[in-house]
Short mmCIF file of C-alpha atoms in Angstrom, two decimals:
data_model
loop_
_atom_site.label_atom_id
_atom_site.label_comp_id
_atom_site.label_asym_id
_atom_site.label_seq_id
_atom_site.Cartn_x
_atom_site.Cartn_y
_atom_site.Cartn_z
CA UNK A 1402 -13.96 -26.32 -50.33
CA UNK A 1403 -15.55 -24.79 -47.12
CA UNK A 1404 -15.30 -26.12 -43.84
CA UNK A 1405 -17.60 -26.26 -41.06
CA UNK A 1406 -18.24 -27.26 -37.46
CA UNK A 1407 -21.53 -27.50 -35.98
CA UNK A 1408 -21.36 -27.96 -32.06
CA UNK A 1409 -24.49 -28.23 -30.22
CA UNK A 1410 -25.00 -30.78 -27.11
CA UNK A 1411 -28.57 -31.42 -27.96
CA UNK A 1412 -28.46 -34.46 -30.83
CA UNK A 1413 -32.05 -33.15 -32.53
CA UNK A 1414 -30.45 -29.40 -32.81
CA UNK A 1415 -27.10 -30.43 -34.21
CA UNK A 1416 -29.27 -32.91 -36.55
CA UNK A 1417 -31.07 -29.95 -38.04
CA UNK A 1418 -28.94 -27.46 -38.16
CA UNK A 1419 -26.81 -29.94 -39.90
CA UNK A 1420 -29.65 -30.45 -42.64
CA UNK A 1421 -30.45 -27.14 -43.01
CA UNK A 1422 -27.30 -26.36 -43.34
CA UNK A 1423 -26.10 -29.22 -46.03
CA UNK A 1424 -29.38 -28.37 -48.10
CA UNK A 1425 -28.54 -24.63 -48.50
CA UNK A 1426 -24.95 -25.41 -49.17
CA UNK A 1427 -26.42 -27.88 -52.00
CA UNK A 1428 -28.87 -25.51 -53.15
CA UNK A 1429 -25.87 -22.87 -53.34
CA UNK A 1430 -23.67 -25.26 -55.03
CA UNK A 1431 -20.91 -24.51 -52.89
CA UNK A 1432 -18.96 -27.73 -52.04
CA UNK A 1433 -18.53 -27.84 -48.50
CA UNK A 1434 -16.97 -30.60 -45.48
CA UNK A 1435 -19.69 -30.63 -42.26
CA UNK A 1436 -18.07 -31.80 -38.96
CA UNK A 1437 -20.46 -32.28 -36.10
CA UNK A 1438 -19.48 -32.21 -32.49
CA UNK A 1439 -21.46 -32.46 -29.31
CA UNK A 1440 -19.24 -30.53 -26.82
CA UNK A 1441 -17.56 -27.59 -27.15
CA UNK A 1442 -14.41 -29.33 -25.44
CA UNK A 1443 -14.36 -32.21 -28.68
CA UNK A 1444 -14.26 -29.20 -31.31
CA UNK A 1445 -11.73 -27.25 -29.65
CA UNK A 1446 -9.33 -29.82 -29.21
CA UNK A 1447 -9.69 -30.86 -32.63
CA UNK A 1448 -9.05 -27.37 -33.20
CA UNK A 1449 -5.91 -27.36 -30.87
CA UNK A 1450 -4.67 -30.38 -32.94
CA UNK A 1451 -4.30 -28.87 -36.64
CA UNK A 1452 -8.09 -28.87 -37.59
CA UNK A 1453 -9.52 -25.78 -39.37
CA UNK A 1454 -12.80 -24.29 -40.66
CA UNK A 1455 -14.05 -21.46 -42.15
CA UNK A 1456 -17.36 -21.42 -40.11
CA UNK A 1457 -18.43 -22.79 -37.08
CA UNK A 1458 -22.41 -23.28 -35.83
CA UNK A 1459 -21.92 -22.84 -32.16
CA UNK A 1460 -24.45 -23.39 -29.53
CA UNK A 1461 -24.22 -20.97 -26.64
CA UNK A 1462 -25.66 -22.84 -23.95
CA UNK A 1463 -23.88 -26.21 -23.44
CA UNK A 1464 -22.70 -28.00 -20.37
CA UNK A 1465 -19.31 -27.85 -18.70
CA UNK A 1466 -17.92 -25.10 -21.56
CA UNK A 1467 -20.41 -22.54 -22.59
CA UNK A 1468 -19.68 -21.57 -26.51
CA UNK A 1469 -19.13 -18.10 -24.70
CA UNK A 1470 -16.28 -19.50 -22.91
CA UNK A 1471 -14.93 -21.19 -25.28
CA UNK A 1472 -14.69 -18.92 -28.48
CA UNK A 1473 -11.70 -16.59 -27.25
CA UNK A 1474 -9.60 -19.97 -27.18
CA UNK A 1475 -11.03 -21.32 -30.59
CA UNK A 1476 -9.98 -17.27 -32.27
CA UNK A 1477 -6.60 -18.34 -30.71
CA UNK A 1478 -5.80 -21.00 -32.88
CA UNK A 1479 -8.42 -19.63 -35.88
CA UNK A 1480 -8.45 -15.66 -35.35
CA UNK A 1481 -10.15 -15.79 -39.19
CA UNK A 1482 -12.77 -18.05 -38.64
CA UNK A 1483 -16.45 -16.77 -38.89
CA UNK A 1484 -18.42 -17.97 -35.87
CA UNK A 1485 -21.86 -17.94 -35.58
CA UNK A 1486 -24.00 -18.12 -32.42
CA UNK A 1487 -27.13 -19.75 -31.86
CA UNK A 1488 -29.31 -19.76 -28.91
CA UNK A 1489 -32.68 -19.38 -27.02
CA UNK A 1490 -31.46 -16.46 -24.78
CA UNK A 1491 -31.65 -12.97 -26.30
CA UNK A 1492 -29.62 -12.29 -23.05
CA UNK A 1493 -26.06 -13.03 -24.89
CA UNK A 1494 -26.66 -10.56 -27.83
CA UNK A 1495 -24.35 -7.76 -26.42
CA UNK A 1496 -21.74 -10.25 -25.20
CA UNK A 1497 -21.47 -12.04 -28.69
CA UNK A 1498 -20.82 -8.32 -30.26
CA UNK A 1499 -17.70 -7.98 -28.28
CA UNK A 1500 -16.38 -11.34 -29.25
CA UNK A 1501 -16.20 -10.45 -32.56
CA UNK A 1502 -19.26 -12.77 -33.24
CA UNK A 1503 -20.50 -12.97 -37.57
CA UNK A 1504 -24.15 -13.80 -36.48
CA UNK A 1505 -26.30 -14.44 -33.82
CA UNK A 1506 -29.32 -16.61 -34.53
CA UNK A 1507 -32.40 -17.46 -31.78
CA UNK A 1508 -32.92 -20.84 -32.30
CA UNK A 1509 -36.81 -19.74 -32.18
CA UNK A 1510 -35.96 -18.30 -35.89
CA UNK A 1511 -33.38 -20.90 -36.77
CA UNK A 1512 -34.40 -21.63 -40.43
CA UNK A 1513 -34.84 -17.91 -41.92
CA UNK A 1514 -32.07 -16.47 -39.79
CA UNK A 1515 -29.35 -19.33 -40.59
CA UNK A 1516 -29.98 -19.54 -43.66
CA UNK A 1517 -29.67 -15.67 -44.06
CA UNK A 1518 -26.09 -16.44 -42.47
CA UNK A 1519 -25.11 -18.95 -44.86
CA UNK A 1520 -25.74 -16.65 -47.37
CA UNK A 1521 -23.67 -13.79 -46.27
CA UNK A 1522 -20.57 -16.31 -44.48
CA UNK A 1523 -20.38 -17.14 -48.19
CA UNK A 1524 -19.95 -13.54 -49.44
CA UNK A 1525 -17.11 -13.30 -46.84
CA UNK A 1526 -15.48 -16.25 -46.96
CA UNK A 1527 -15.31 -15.53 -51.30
CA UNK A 1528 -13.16 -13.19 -50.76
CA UNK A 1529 -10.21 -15.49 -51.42
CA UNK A 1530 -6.90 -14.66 -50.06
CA UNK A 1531 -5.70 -14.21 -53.50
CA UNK A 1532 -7.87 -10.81 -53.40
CA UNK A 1533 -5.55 -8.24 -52.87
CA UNK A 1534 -4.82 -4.69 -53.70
CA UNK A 1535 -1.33 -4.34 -54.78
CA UNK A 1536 0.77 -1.13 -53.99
CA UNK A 1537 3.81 -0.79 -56.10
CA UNK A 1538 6.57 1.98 -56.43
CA UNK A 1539 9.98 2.57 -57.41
CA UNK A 1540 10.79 1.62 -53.44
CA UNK A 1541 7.78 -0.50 -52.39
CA UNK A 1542 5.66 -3.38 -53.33
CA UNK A 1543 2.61 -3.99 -50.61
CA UNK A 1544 -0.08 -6.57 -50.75
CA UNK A 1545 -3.30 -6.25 -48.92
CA UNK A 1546 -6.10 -8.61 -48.49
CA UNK A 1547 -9.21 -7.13 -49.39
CA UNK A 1548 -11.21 -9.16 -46.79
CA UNK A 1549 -8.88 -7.33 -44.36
CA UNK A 1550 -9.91 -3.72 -45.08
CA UNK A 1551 -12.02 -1.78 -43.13
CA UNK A 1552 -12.17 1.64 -44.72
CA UNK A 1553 -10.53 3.91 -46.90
CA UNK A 1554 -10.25 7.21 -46.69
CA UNK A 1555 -8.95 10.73 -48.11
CA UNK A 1556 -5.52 11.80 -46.30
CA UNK A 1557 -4.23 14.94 -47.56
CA UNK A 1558 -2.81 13.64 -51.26
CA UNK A 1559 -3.01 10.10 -50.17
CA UNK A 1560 -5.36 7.55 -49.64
CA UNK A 1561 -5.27 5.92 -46.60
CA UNK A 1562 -6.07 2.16 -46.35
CA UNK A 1563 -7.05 0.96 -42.80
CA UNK A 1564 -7.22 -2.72 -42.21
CA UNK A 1565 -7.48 -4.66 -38.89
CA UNK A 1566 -3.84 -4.88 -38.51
CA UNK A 1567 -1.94 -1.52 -39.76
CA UNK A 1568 -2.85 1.36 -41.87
CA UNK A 1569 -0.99 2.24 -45.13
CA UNK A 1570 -0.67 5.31 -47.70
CA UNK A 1571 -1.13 4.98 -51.55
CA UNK A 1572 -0.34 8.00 -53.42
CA UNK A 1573 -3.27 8.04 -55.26
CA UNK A 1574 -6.63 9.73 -54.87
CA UNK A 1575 -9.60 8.06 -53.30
CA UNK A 1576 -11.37 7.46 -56.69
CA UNK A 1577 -8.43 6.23 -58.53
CA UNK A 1578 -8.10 3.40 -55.47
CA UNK A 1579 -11.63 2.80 -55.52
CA UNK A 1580 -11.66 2.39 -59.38
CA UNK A 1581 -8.83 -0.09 -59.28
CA UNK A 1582 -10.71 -2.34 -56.59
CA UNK A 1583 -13.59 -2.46 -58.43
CA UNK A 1584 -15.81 -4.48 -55.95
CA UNK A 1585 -19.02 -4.15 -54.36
CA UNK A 1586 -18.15 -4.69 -51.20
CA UNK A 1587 -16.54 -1.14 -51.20
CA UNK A 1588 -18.73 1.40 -51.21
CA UNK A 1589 -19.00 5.45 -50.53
CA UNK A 1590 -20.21 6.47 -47.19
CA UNK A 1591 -19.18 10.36 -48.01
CA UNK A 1592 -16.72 12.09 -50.72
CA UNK A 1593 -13.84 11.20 -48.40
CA UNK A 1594 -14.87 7.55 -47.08
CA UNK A 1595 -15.09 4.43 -48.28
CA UNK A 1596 -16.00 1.14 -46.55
CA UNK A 1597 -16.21 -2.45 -46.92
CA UNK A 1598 -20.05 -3.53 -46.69
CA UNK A 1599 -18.80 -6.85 -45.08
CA UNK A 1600 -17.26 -5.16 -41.74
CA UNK A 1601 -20.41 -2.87 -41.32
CA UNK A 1602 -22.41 -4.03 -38.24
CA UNK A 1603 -25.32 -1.20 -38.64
CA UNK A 1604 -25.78 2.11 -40.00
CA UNK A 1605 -27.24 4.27 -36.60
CA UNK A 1606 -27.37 7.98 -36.25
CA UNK A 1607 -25.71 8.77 -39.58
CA UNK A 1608 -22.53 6.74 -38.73
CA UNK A 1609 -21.30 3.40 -40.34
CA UNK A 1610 -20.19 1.19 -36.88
CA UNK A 1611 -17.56 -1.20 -37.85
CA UNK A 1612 -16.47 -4.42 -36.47
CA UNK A 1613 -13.51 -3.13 -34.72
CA UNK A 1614 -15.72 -0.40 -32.89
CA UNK A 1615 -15.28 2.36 -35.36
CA UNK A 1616 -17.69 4.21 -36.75
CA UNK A 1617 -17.68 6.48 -39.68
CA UNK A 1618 -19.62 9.38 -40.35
CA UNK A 1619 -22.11 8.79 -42.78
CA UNK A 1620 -23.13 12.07 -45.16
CA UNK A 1621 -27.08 13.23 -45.20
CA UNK A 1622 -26.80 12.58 -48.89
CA UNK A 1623 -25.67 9.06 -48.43
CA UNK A 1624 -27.64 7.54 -45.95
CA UNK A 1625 -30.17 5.91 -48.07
CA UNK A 1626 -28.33 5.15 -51.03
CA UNK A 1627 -25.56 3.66 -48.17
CA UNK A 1628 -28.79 1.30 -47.01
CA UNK A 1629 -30.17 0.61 -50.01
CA UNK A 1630 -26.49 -0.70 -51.25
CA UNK A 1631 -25.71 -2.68 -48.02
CA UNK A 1632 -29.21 -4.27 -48.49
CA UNK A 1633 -28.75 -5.36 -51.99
CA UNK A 1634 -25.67 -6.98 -50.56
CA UNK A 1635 -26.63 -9.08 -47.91
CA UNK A 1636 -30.07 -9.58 -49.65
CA UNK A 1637 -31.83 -8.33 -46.55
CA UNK A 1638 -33.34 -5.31 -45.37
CA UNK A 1639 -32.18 -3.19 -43.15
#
């Protein structure tokens, strides 16, 4: 079951983003639990009390709190959650980037581009914590969420798996790991890279820019296939 908040002062804009959003969830037939809230203050202290979701619809401009102000203390309590912005200013692009924003939606575009986000919160959010790739040894036994890796890449003998948190070793050779994940959310960037479509923001000047402000060189030979991939993903063009 997925959760979400939609916060938006204006009645008429939580209203339809509401239906737009239980429609597409219907359509999708994805169960799913909608909470509306007109202030940012109401959904955070819910928040602050014990209440979770796995998306929140956040309006930027509200009175009192902006969602700006409030989304470093809602990734306090919900550093997972997938938030996505929607407003009339093109202003607050950049500054939703560097808080770690999924989506950013003009509310002149609100149908096409929400929609678009349903669609691809619901490719992350699949990734159930169950999803892991296991590394066992003699010595060691290591878990790691797929949702939570970035890239992988060739290190000497080793692979080396980078996720938000750490990075780890697995004696094994790029391929081997990247046969035994078997997803399509990992794919190869160049011989020695592989990434995870979901944390790729864009593909500019023949480098992959991750969500944590990496980016990864992209080879000549894998630029378009790279694209074409990512697109068939998130059912978009780039």
């Amino acid at each position: 079951m997925i959760k979400i908040a939609i916060c938006d002062d204006e009645q008429a804009l939580a209203s339809a983003n509401r239906k737009l959003t239980e429609q597409y969830m219907k359509d999708s037939q994805e169960p799913a639990i909608l909470e509306e809230y007109s202030s940012g203050e109401f959904l955070l202290a819910d928040i602050q009390e014990g209440a979770y979701f796995d998306l929140i619809l956040l309006d930027i401009e509200m009175p009192r709190k902006s969602g700006m102000e409030i989304t470093p203390q809602i990734k306090q309590y919900l550093p997972n959650v997938l938030i996505v912005f929607i407003t009339s200013h093109l202003k607050y692009a950049i500054d939703s980037f560097a808080l770690s924003i999924f989506r950013y939606i003009p509310k002149q575009e609100l149908k096409p581009r929400l929609e678009q986000a349903l669609h691809d919160a619901l490719h992350y959010i699949k990734l159930e914590q169950n999803d892991v790739y296991t590394i066992q040894t003699q010595t060691r036994l290591e878990k790691i969420l797929l949702k939570d890796i970035l890239y992988i890449e060739k290190s000497g003998k080793n692979a080396l798996i980078v996720t938000f948190y750490n990075q780890t070793k697995v004696r094994k050779s790029l391929s081997q790991v990247y046969e035994e994940i078997n997803r399509d959310e990992f794919i190869y960037i160049d011989r020695g890279c592989i990434v995870n479509i979901i944390h790729v923001m864009q593909i500019k000047n023949g480098e992959a820019v991750l969500k944590n402000g990496e980016a990864k060189a992209v080879s000549r030979s894998h630029v378009q296939p790279v694209k074409e991939k990512i697109a068939a993903f998130w059912g978009k063009e780039l």
